[in-house]
Amino acid sequence: METHMMTIGLPRAMLYYRCRALWHTFFEELGAEVVVSSPTDREILDQGTALAIDESCLSLKIYLGHVRALVGRCDYILVPRVSSFGRHRNMCTRFEALPDLVRNVFRDSGQQFLSYEVDELFKKDEPGAFLELGRSLGHPAKAVKRAYKQAKKAELAHHKARVQKQELLFKREGIKVLIAAHSYVAEDPYMGRSVTDYLKQVGVIPLRADLVDREAASKRSRELSPTCKWEISREILGGIAMHQGDVDGIILLSAFPCGPDAMVNELITRRVKGVPILNLVLDSQSGTAGVETRLESFIDIIRFKEGKL
Ligand code: SF4
Protein backbone atom coordinates (compact mmCIF):
# COMPACT_ATOMS: atom_id res chain seq x y z
CA MET A 1 0.00 0.00 0.00
CA GLU A 2 1.27 3.41 -0.88
CA THR A 3 1.72 5.68 2.13
CA HIS A 4 0.69 9.29 1.77
CA MET A 5 3.54 11.75 2.10
CA MET A 6 2.51 14.87 3.93
CA THR A 7 2.57 17.94 1.69
CA ILE A 8 3.26 21.42 2.99
CA GLY A 9 2.45 24.43 0.84
CA LEU A 10 4.71 27.47 0.95
CA PRO A 11 3.32 30.68 -0.56
CA ARG A 12 6.08 32.26 -2.67
CA ALA A 13 5.72 35.70 -1.12
CA MET A 14 6.70 37.76 1.93
CA LEU A 15 8.89 35.73 4.30
CA TYR A 16 9.41 32.95 1.74
CA TYR A 17 12.20 35.03 0.21
CA ARG A 18 13.97 35.24 3.56
CA CYS A 19 13.17 31.84 5.03
CA ARG A 20 13.02 29.50 2.03
CA ALA A 21 16.17 27.52 2.93
CA LEU A 22 15.01 27.23 6.53
CA TRP A 23 11.52 26.04 5.64
CA HIS A 24 12.45 23.70 2.81
CA THR A 25 15.17 21.98 4.86
CA PHE A 26 13.06 21.71 8.01
CA PHE A 27 10.10 20.05 6.32
CA GLU A 28 12.18 17.88 4.02
CA GLU A 29 14.28 16.66 6.97
CA LEU A 30 11.02 15.61 8.58
CA GLY A 31 10.05 13.66 5.47
CA ALA A 32 7.38 16.02 4.16
CA GLU A 33 6.97 17.12 0.58
CA VAL A 34 7.12 20.85 -0.02
CA VAL A 35 4.95 22.53 -2.64
CA VAL A 36 5.75 26.13 -3.55
CA SER A 37 3.31 28.35 -5.44
CA SER A 38 4.64 29.42 -8.82
CA PRO A 39 6.19 32.88 -9.28
CA THR A 40 3.75 35.78 -9.16
CA ASP A 41 1.81 36.29 -12.38
CA ARG A 42 -1.12 38.51 -13.30
CA GLU A 43 -3.66 35.96 -12.08
CA ILE A 44 -2.04 35.60 -8.65
CA LEU A 45 -1.91 39.38 -8.32
CA ASP A 46 -5.54 39.82 -9.37
CA GLN A 47 -6.80 37.02 -7.12
CA GLY A 48 -4.87 38.43 -4.16
CA THR A 49 -6.13 41.94 -4.82
CA ALA A 50 -9.71 40.69 -4.91
CA LEU A 51 -9.27 38.89 -1.57
CA ALA A 52 -7.54 41.73 0.29
CA ILE A 53 -9.02 44.89 1.71
CA ASP A 54 -8.05 48.01 -0.23
CA GLU A 55 -5.73 49.29 2.53
CA SER A 56 -3.49 46.21 2.29
CA CYS A 57 0.00 46.75 0.96
CA LEU A 58 0.84 45.26 -2.41
CA SER A 59 3.04 42.60 -0.75
CA LEU A 60 0.12 41.35 1.30
CA LYS A 61 -2.20 41.30 -1.71
CA ILE A 62 0.33 39.21 -3.60
CA TYR A 63 0.73 36.94 -0.57
CA LEU A 64 -3.01 36.21 -0.48
CA GLY A 65 -2.89 35.40 -4.19
CA HIS A 66 -0.17 32.82 -3.49
CA VAL A 67 -2.12 31.25 -0.64
CA ARG A 68 -5.12 31.05 -2.95
CA ALA A 69 -3.00 29.28 -5.57
CA LEU A 70 -2.08 26.59 -3.02
CA VAL A 71 -5.54 25.96 -1.58
CA GLY A 72 -6.56 22.36 -2.20
CA ARG A 73 -3.09 21.38 -3.44
CA CYS A 74 -1.50 20.39 -0.11
CA ASP A 75 -2.31 19.06 3.35
CA TYR A 76 -1.22 22.26 5.07
CA ILE A 77 -0.21 25.74 4.03
CA LEU A 78 2.42 27.33 6.24
CA VAL A 79 1.47 30.80 7.48
CA PRO A 80 3.72 31.80 10.38
CA ARG A 81 3.28 34.64 12.82
CA VAL A 82 6.60 36.38 13.19
CA SER A 83 6.32 39.35 15.52
CA SER A 84 9.67 40.14 17.10
CA PHE A 85 13.20 38.94 17.66
CA GLY A 86 13.67 41.07 20.79
CA ARG A 87 13.76 44.76 21.73
CA HIS A 88 13.82 47.11 18.73
CA ARG A 89 13.64 44.03 16.57
CA ASN A 90 10.03 44.00 15.46
CA MET A 91 8.47 42.80 12.27
CA CYS A 92 5.84 44.89 10.51
CA THR A 93 2.43 44.35 12.11
CA ARG A 94 1.17 42.67 8.93
CA PHE A 95 3.37 39.68 9.77
CA GLU A 96 1.77 39.54 13.17
CA ALA A 97 -1.73 39.40 11.75
CA LEU A 98 -0.99 36.95 8.95
CA PRO A 99 -2.32 33.62 10.36
CA ASP A 100 -5.56 35.20 11.63
CA LEU A 101 -6.07 37.08 8.41
CA VAL A 102 -5.44 34.05 6.19
CA ARG A 103 -7.63 31.73 8.28
CA ASN A 104 -10.40 34.27 8.08
CA VAL A 105 -10.13 34.94 4.35
CA PHE A 106 -10.04 31.21 3.53
CA ARG A 107 -12.41 30.03 6.26
CA ASP A 108 -14.77 28.32 3.82
CA SER A 109 -12.10 26.65 1.72
CA GLY A 110 -11.66 23.51 3.83
CA GLN A 111 -7.90 24.07 3.66
CA GLN A 112 -5.79 23.42 6.75
CA PHE A 113 -3.11 25.87 7.79
CA LEU A 114 0.01 25.39 9.81
CA SER A 115 1.61 28.11 11.87
CA TYR A 116 4.40 28.90 14.31
CA GLU A 117 4.92 31.95 16.42
CA VAL A 118 8.11 33.88 17.03
CA ASP A 119 7.75 36.74 19.48
CA GLU A 120 10.87 37.05 21.56
CA LEU A 121 9.53 40.05 23.44
CA PHE A 122 7.12 37.51 24.91
CA LYS A 123 9.72 34.77 25.28
CA LYS A 124 8.66 32.86 22.18
CA ASP A 125 11.88 32.13 20.36
CA GLU A 126 12.43 30.44 17.02
CA PRO A 127 13.86 27.10 18.25
CA GLY A 128 10.89 26.71 20.60
CA ALA A 129 8.44 27.65 17.86
CA PHE A 130 9.86 25.06 15.46
CA LEU A 131 9.90 22.39 18.16
CA GLU A 132 6.20 22.97 18.73
CA LEU A 133 5.54 23.02 14.98
CA GLY A 134 7.30 19.68 14.38
CA ARG A 135 5.66 18.09 17.44
CA SER A 136 2.23 19.21 16.20
CA LEU A 137 2.91 17.21 13.03
CA GLY A 138 3.54 14.12 15.17
CA HIS A 139 7.35 13.97 15.11
CA PRO A 140 9.43 13.13 18.20
CA ALA A 141 11.28 16.05 19.82
CA LYS A 142 14.69 14.66 18.96
CA ALA A 143 13.95 14.43 15.23
CA VAL A 144 12.43 17.91 15.22
CA LYS A 145 15.47 19.43 16.94
CA ARG A 146 17.75 17.72 14.45
CA ALA A 147 15.68 19.00 11.52
CA TYR A 148 15.71 22.54 12.90
CA LYS A 149 19.48 22.42 13.39
CA GLN A 150 19.98 21.35 9.77
CA ALA A 151 17.49 23.96 8.59
CA LYS A 152 19.28 26.73 10.46
CA LYS A 153 22.58 25.62 8.97
CA ALA A 154 21.08 25.66 5.48
CA GLU A 155 19.59 29.12 6.06
CA LEU A 156 22.91 30.60 7.16
CA ALA A 157 24.81 28.96 4.32
CA HIS A 158 22.25 30.14 1.77
CA HIS A 159 22.44 33.75 2.94
CA LYS A 160 26.22 33.69 3.23
CA ALA A 161 26.59 32.38 -0.32
CA ARG A 162 24.40 35.18 -1.66
CA VAL A 163 26.34 37.81 0.30
CA GLN A 164 29.65 36.46 -1.04
CA LYS A 165 28.35 36.40 -4.59
CA GLN A 166 27.34 40.03 -4.26
CA GLU A 167 30.71 41.02 -2.75
CA LEU A 168 32.27 40.05 -6.07
CA LEU A 169 29.91 42.40 -7.93
CA PHE A 170 31.05 45.34 -5.80
CA LYS A 171 34.54 44.77 -7.20
CA ARG A 172 33.35 44.94 -10.83
CA GLU A 173 33.86 48.04 -12.98
CA GLY A 174 30.73 49.95 -13.97
CA ILE A 175 27.82 51.93 -12.59
CA LYS A 176 26.46 50.36 -9.42
CA VAL A 177 23.08 50.99 -7.88
CA LEU A 178 22.09 49.79 -4.44
CA ILE A 179 18.48 48.66 -4.10
CA ALA A 180 17.04 49.17 -0.63
CA ALA A 181 13.99 46.95 -0.34
CA HIS A 182 12.46 44.07 1.53
CA SER A 183 13.56 40.85 -0.19
CA TYR A 184 9.99 39.99 -1.16
CA VAL A 185 9.62 43.36 -2.85
CA ALA A 186 13.01 43.24 -4.55
CA GLU A 187 12.64 39.68 -5.87
CA ASP A 188 8.99 39.43 -6.80
CA PRO A 189 8.45 39.37 -10.59
CA TYR A 190 5.48 41.75 -10.22
CA MET A 191 7.37 44.17 -8.01
CA GLY A 192 11.13 44.72 -7.87
CA ARG A 193 12.32 42.11 -10.35
CA SER A 194 11.45 44.38 -13.27
CA VAL A 195 13.67 47.05 -11.73
CA THR A 196 16.67 44.73 -11.46
CA ASP A 197 16.05 43.40 -14.97
CA TYR A 198 15.88 46.92 -16.37
CA LEU A 199 19.13 47.97 -14.67
CA LYS A 200 20.95 44.93 -16.02
CA GLN A 201 19.56 45.57 -19.47
CA VAL A 202 21.05 49.08 -19.55
CA GLY A 203 24.41 47.91 -18.26
CA VAL A 204 24.04 48.96 -14.62
CA ILE A 205 25.06 46.58 -11.81
CA PRO A 206 22.16 46.18 -9.35
CA LEU A 207 23.13 45.40 -5.74
CA ARG A 208 20.96 44.76 -2.72
CA ALA A 209 21.25 46.59 0.62
CA ASP A 210 19.89 43.56 2.48
CA LEU A 211 22.41 41.08 1.10
CA VAL A 212 24.89 41.74 3.89
CA ASP A 213 25.95 40.07 7.11
CA ARG A 214 22.76 40.58 9.13
CA GLU A 215 24.33 41.03 12.55
CA ALA A 216 26.94 43.49 11.31
CA ALA A 217 24.28 45.41 9.37
CA SER A 218 22.01 45.64 12.37
CA LYS A 219 24.85 47.24 14.35
CA ARG A 220 25.81 49.62 11.54
CA SER A 221 22.17 50.72 11.16
CA ARG A 222 22.65 52.90 14.27
CA GLU A 223 24.78 55.25 12.20
CA LEU A 224 21.63 56.21 10.31
CA SER A 225 19.03 55.58 12.99
CA PRO A 226 19.68 54.56 16.60
CA THR A 227 16.01 53.90 17.24
CA CYS A 228 14.62 52.11 14.18
CA LYS A 229 12.50 49.32 15.58
CA TRP A 230 11.95 47.15 12.53
CA GLU A 231 14.28 44.21 12.12
CA ILE A 232 14.40 44.15 8.34
CA SER A 233 14.58 47.95 8.00
CA ARG A 234 17.56 47.90 10.36
CA GLU A 235 19.36 45.42 8.14
CA ILE A 236 18.63 47.57 5.10
CA LEU A 237 19.81 50.73 6.89
CA GLY A 238 22.98 48.89 7.92
CA GLY A 239 23.53 47.71 4.36
CA ILE A 240 23.31 51.31 3.17
CA ALA A 241 25.71 52.48 5.90
CA MET A 242 28.16 49.77 4.82
CA HIS A 243 27.96 50.38 1.08
CA GLN A 244 26.89 53.96 0.38
CA GLY A 245 30.47 54.83 -0.54
CA ASP A 246 30.73 51.94 -3.01
CA VAL A 247 27.74 52.77 -5.23
CA ASP A 248 26.71 55.48 -7.70
CA GLY A 249 23.06 55.63 -6.68
CA ILE A 250 20.48 54.21 -4.30
CA ILE A 251 16.96 53.10 -5.19
CA LEU A 252 14.47 52.98 -2.33
CA LEU A 253 11.96 50.45 -3.54
CA SER A 254 8.75 49.80 -1.68
CA ALA A 255 5.26 48.41 -1.98
CA PHE A 256 2.30 50.77 -1.64
CA PRO A 257 1.28 51.56 1.09
CA CYS A 258 4.08 50.52 3.44
CA GLY A 259 4.19 52.13 6.89
CA PRO A 260 7.74 51.11 7.85
CA ASP A 261 9.21 52.06 4.45
CA ALA A 262 7.46 55.45 4.40
CA MET A 263 9.23 56.38 7.63
CA VAL A 264 12.56 54.70 6.98
CA ASN A 265 12.86 55.95 3.39
CA GLU A 266 12.20 59.50 4.52
CA LEU A 267 14.98 59.12 7.06
CA ILE A 268 17.37 57.70 4.46
CA THR A 269 16.64 60.57 2.08
CA ARG A 270 17.52 63.07 4.81
CA ARG A 271 20.58 61.38 6.25
CA VAL A 272 22.35 59.86 3.29
CA LYS A 273 24.24 62.59 1.45
CA GLY A 274 26.37 62.70 -1.65
CA VAL A 275 24.71 59.89 -3.59
CA PRO A 276 21.63 60.25 -5.84
CA ILE A 277 18.54 58.57 -4.41
CA LEU A 278 15.40 57.46 -6.26
CA ASN A 279 12.26 56.68 -4.30
CA LEU A 280 10.08 54.18 -6.16
CA VAL A 281 6.77 53.11 -4.68
CA LEU A 282 5.12 50.26 -6.52
CA ASP A 283 1.41 49.51 -6.60
CA SER A 284 -0.60 47.09 -8.69
CA GLN A 285 -1.20 49.82 -11.25
CA SER A 286 2.44 50.95 -11.55
CA GLY A 287 3.02 49.12 -14.81
CA THR A 288 6.52 48.70 -16.15
CA ALA A 289 6.43 51.67 -18.56
CA GLY A 290 6.09 54.32 -15.82
CA VAL A 291 8.76 52.66 -13.70
CA GLU A 292 11.15 52.42 -16.64
CA THR A 293 10.80 56.13 -17.44
CA ARG A 294 11.77 57.06 -13.89
CA LEU A 295 14.64 54.58 -13.87
CA GLU A 296 15.88 55.88 -17.18
CA SER A 297 16.09 59.48 -15.97
CA PHE A 298 17.71 58.34 -12.72
CA ILE A 299 20.44 56.51 -14.61
CA ASP A 300 20.88 59.57 -16.85
CA ILE A 301 21.43 61.71 -13.74
CA ILE A 302 24.10 59.29 -12.51
CA ARG A 303 25.82 59.16 -15.89
CA PHE A 304 25.67 62.94 -16.23
CA LYS A 305 27.16 63.40 -12.73
CA GLU A 306 30.00 61.10 -13.63
CA GLY A 307 30.62 62.83 -16.93
CA LYS A 308 29.55 59.76 -18.87
CA LEU A 309 26.72 61.46 -20.72
S1 SF4 B 1 6.86 46.05 5.69
FE1 SF4 B 1 5.63 47.19 4.20
S2 SF4 B 1 5.56 45.89 2.38
FE2 SF4 B 1 6.18 44.62 4.10
S3 SF4 B 1 4.31 43.71 4.87
FE3 SF4 B 1 4.70 45.57 6.08
S4 SF4 B 1 3.54 47.18 5.02
FE4 SF4 B 1 3.73 45.45 3.60
XYZ file of C-alpha atoms and ligand atoms in Angstrom:
317
model
C 0.000 0.000 0.000
C 1.270 3.406 -0.879
C 1.720 5.682 2.126
C 0.693 9.285 1.766
C 3.541 11.750 2.095
C 2.514 14.869 3.935
C 2.573 17.938 1.692
C 3.263 21.420 2.987
C 2.448 24.426 0.841
C 4.714 27.467 0.948
C 3.321 30.684 -0.555
C 6.079 32.260 -2.673
C 5.724 35.703 -1.124
C 6.697 37.760 1.930
C 8.889 35.725 4.299
C 9.414 32.952 1.742
C 12.198 35.026 0.206
C 13.975 35.239 3.557
C 13.175 31.837 5.031
C 13.022 29.501 2.029
C 16.170 27.520 2.934
C 15.005 27.226 6.534
C 11.516 26.042 5.635
C 12.454 23.697 2.810
C 15.165 21.981 4.856
C 13.060 21.713 8.006
C 10.101 20.051 6.319
C 12.178 17.880 4.021
C 14.280 16.657 6.967
C 11.017 15.610 8.579
C 10.045 13.664 5.470
C 7.385 16.022 4.165
C 6.974 17.116 0.583
C 7.123 20.848 -0.019
C 4.952 22.526 -2.641
C 5.745 26.133 -3.550
C 3.308 28.346 -5.441
C 4.640 29.422 -8.818
C 6.194 32.883 -9.283
C 3.753 35.783 -9.163
C 1.808 36.293 -12.379
C -1.117 38.510 -13.299
C -3.661 35.963 -12.084
C -2.044 35.601 -8.651
C -1.912 39.385 -8.323
C -5.544 39.823 -9.365
C -6.795 37.017 -7.124
C -4.872 38.430 -4.155
C -6.132 41.940 -4.817
C -9.713 40.689 -4.911
C -9.272 38.890 -1.571
C -7.543 41.731 0.293
C -9.024 44.886 1.707
C -8.049 48.013 -0.227
C -5.726 49.293 2.526
C -3.491 46.208 2.291
C -0.003 46.754 0.962
C 0.842 45.260 -2.412
C 3.041 42.598 -0.751
C 0.120 41.349 1.297
C -2.203 41.299 -1.714
C 0.332 39.209 -3.597
C 0.731 36.944 -0.567
C -3.011 36.207 -0.477
C -2.890 35.395 -4.186
C -0.175 32.816 -3.494
C -2.122 31.248 -0.637
C -5.118 31.051 -2.949
C -2.997 29.276 -5.573
C -2.076 26.592 -3.023
C -5.542 25.964 -1.579
C -6.560 22.362 -2.197
C -3.092 21.381 -3.442
C -1.499 20.390 -0.114
C -2.309 19.059 3.354
C -1.224 22.258 5.066
C -0.211 25.744 4.028
C 2.424 27.334 6.243
C 1.468 30.797 7.481
C 3.723 31.800 10.381
C 3.284 34.637 12.824
C 6.600 36.381 13.194
C 6.316 39.354 15.518
C 9.670 40.143 17.096
C 13.201 38.943 17.660
C 13.674 41.070 20.794
C 13.763 44.758 21.734
C 13.816 47.112 18.727
C 13.641 44.025 16.573
C 10.026 43.997 15.456
C 8.475 42.805 12.266
C 5.842 44.886 10.513
C 2.431 44.351 12.112
C 1.175 42.666 8.925
C 3.373 39.681 9.767
C 1.773 39.539 13.168
C -1.733 39.401 11.753
C -0.991 36.950 8.948
C -2.323 33.621 10.355
C -5.557 35.199 11.632
C -6.066 37.081 8.409
C -5.443 34.052 6.188
C -7.633 31.729 8.283
C -10.404 34.271 8.078
C -10.125 34.939 4.345
C -10.038 31.211 3.528
C -12.405 30.029 6.262
C -14.773 28.324 3.818
C -12.096 26.650 1.724
C -11.664 23.514 3.827
C -7.902 24.072 3.660
C -5.791 23.423 6.751
C -3.112 25.869 7.790
C 0.009 25.391 9.807
C 1.614 28.110 11.868
C 4.395 28.895 14.309
C 4.915 31.950 16.421
C 8.106 33.877 17.028
C 7.748 36.737 19.479
C 10.868 37.055 21.560
C 9.526 40.054 23.438
C 7.121 37.514 24.910
C 9.723 34.766 25.280
C 8.656 32.858 22.182
C 11.876 32.134 20.364
C 12.429 30.444 17.021
C 13.858 27.098 18.253
C 10.886 26.708 20.604
C 8.442 27.653 17.862
C 9.857 25.063 15.457
C 9.898 22.393 18.159
C 6.204 22.969 18.725
C 5.544 23.017 14.982
C 7.299 19.678 14.384
C 5.657 18.092 17.437
C 2.233 19.207 16.200
C 2.914 17.214 13.029
C 3.535 14.124 15.173
C 7.349 13.970 15.112
C 9.432 13.127 18.197
C 11.276 16.053 19.823
C 14.693 14.656 18.958
C 13.949 14.435 15.233
C 12.434 17.913 15.220
C 15.467 19.430 16.940
C 17.750 17.718 14.449
C 15.684 19.000 11.523
C 15.715 22.536 12.902
C 19.485 22.416 13.392
C 19.979 21.353 9.771
C 17.493 23.957 8.595
C 19.280 26.730 10.464
C 22.581 25.615 8.972
C 21.080 25.663 5.481
C 19.587 29.115 6.057
C 22.910 30.601 7.165
C 24.812 28.958 4.320
C 22.251 30.143 1.769
C 22.441 33.752 2.936
C 26.224 33.687 3.231
C 26.591 32.381 -0.325
C 24.395 35.185 -1.657
C 26.345 37.805 0.298
C 29.650 36.462 -1.038
C 28.355 36.404 -4.585
C 27.336 40.031 -4.258
C 30.712 41.021 -2.746
C 32.269 40.053 -6.075
C 29.908 42.400 -7.930
C 31.054 45.341 -5.801
C 34.538 44.775 -7.205
C 33.346 44.938 -10.834
C 33.862 48.037 -12.981
C 30.731 49.952 -13.973
C 27.815 51.934 -12.595
C 26.462 50.362 -9.422
C 23.083 50.989 -7.883
C 22.090 49.791 -4.436
C 18.482 48.664 -4.102
C 17.044 49.167 -0.631
C 13.986 46.952 -0.342
C 12.461 44.067 1.532
C 13.560 40.855 -0.187
C 9.985 39.988 -1.158
C 9.619 43.359 -2.851
C 13.012 43.239 -4.547
C 12.636 39.683 -5.871
C 8.986 39.426 -6.802
C 8.445 39.373 -10.593
C 5.476 41.753 -10.221
C 7.372 44.172 -8.013
C 11.126 44.719 -7.874
C 12.319 42.114 -10.352
C 11.451 44.375 -13.272
C 13.672 47.052 -11.732
C 16.673 44.727 -11.456
C 16.047 43.404 -14.967
C 15.885 46.915 -16.374
C 19.127 47.974 -14.670
C 20.948 44.927 -16.022
C 19.561 45.572 -19.471
C 21.045 49.083 -19.553
C 24.414 47.907 -18.259
C 24.039 48.956 -14.621
C 25.062 46.583 -11.807
C 22.164 46.176 -9.355
C 23.130 45.400 -5.744
C 20.957 44.764 -2.723
C 21.247 46.590 0.618
C 19.890 43.560 2.483
C 22.412 41.075 1.103
C 24.891 41.740 3.885
C 25.946 40.074 7.115
C 22.763 40.584 9.127
C 24.328 41.031 12.548
C 26.935 43.488 11.314
C 24.284 45.412 9.369
C 22.007 45.644 12.366
C 24.855 47.241 14.348
C 25.815 49.618 11.543
C 22.170 50.725 11.159
C 22.646 52.896 14.267
C 24.781 55.252 12.199
C 21.629 56.206 10.308
C 19.031 55.583 12.987
C 19.685 54.558 16.596
C 16.007 53.896 17.242
C 14.617 52.107 14.176
C 12.495 49.319 15.582
C 11.948 47.150 12.528
C 14.277 44.212 12.124
C 14.395 44.155 8.338
C 14.577 47.946 8.000
C 17.563 47.903 10.355
C 19.360 45.421 8.141
C 18.632 47.568 5.096
C 19.813 50.729 6.886
C 22.985 48.890 7.924
C 23.534 47.710 4.364
C 23.310 51.312 3.174
C 25.711 52.481 5.899
C 28.162 49.767 4.820
C 27.961 50.381 1.079
C 26.887 53.962 0.377
C 30.471 54.832 -0.535
C 30.729 51.943 -3.012
C 27.742 52.774 -5.225
C 26.711 55.484 -7.700
C 23.062 55.634 -6.682
C 20.483 54.208 -4.297
C 16.960 53.103 -5.187
C 14.471 52.977 -2.333
C 11.960 50.446 -3.536
C 8.750 49.797 -1.680
C 5.263 48.412 -1.980
C 2.302 50.769 -1.644
C 1.284 51.557 1.092
C 4.078 50.517 3.441
C 4.189 52.132 6.895
C 7.745 51.107 7.852
C 9.211 52.056 4.450
C 7.462 55.446 4.401
C 9.228 56.380 7.632
C 12.559 54.701 6.977
C 12.862 55.947 3.389
C 12.195 59.501 4.524
C 14.981 59.124 7.055
C 17.373 57.697 4.455
C 16.635 60.570 2.079
C 17.515 63.075 4.813
C 20.582 61.377 6.251
C 22.353 59.855 3.287
C 24.239 62.587 1.453
C 26.371 62.696 -1.647
C 24.713 59.888 -3.588
C 21.633 60.247 -5.836
C 18.536 58.571 -4.409
C 15.403 57.465 -6.257
C 12.259 56.685 -4.298
C 10.077 54.179 -6.164
C 6.772 53.111 -4.675
C 5.115 50.262 -6.521
C 1.413 49.512 -6.603
C -0.599 47.092 -8.694
C -1.204 49.825 -11.253
C 2.436 50.950 -11.549
C 3.024 49.115 -14.815
C 6.524 48.696 -16.145
C 6.430 51.672 -18.560
C 6.089 54.318 -15.816
C 8.758 52.662 -13.698
C 11.151 52.423 -16.644
C 10.804 56.132 -17.436
C 11.774 57.057 -13.892
C 14.643 54.582 -13.866
C 15.879 55.877 -17.183
C 16.095 59.477 -15.974
C 17.714 58.342 -12.716
C 20.445 56.506 -14.608
C 20.880 59.568 -16.852
C 21.431 61.711 -13.742
C 24.100 59.294 -12.505
C 25.823 59.157 -15.891
C 25.666 62.939 -16.229
C 27.156 63.399 -12.731
C 29.997 61.103 -13.628
C 30.620 62.829 -16.925
C 29.554 59.761 -18.866
C 26.723 61.460 -20.717
S 6.864 46.049 5.693
Fe 5.629 47.189 4.199
S 5.559 45.890 2.377
Fe 6.176 44.624 4.105
S 4.307 43.712 4.868
Fe 4.700 45.573 6.077
S 3.545 47.182 5.023
Fe 3.732 45.450 3.596
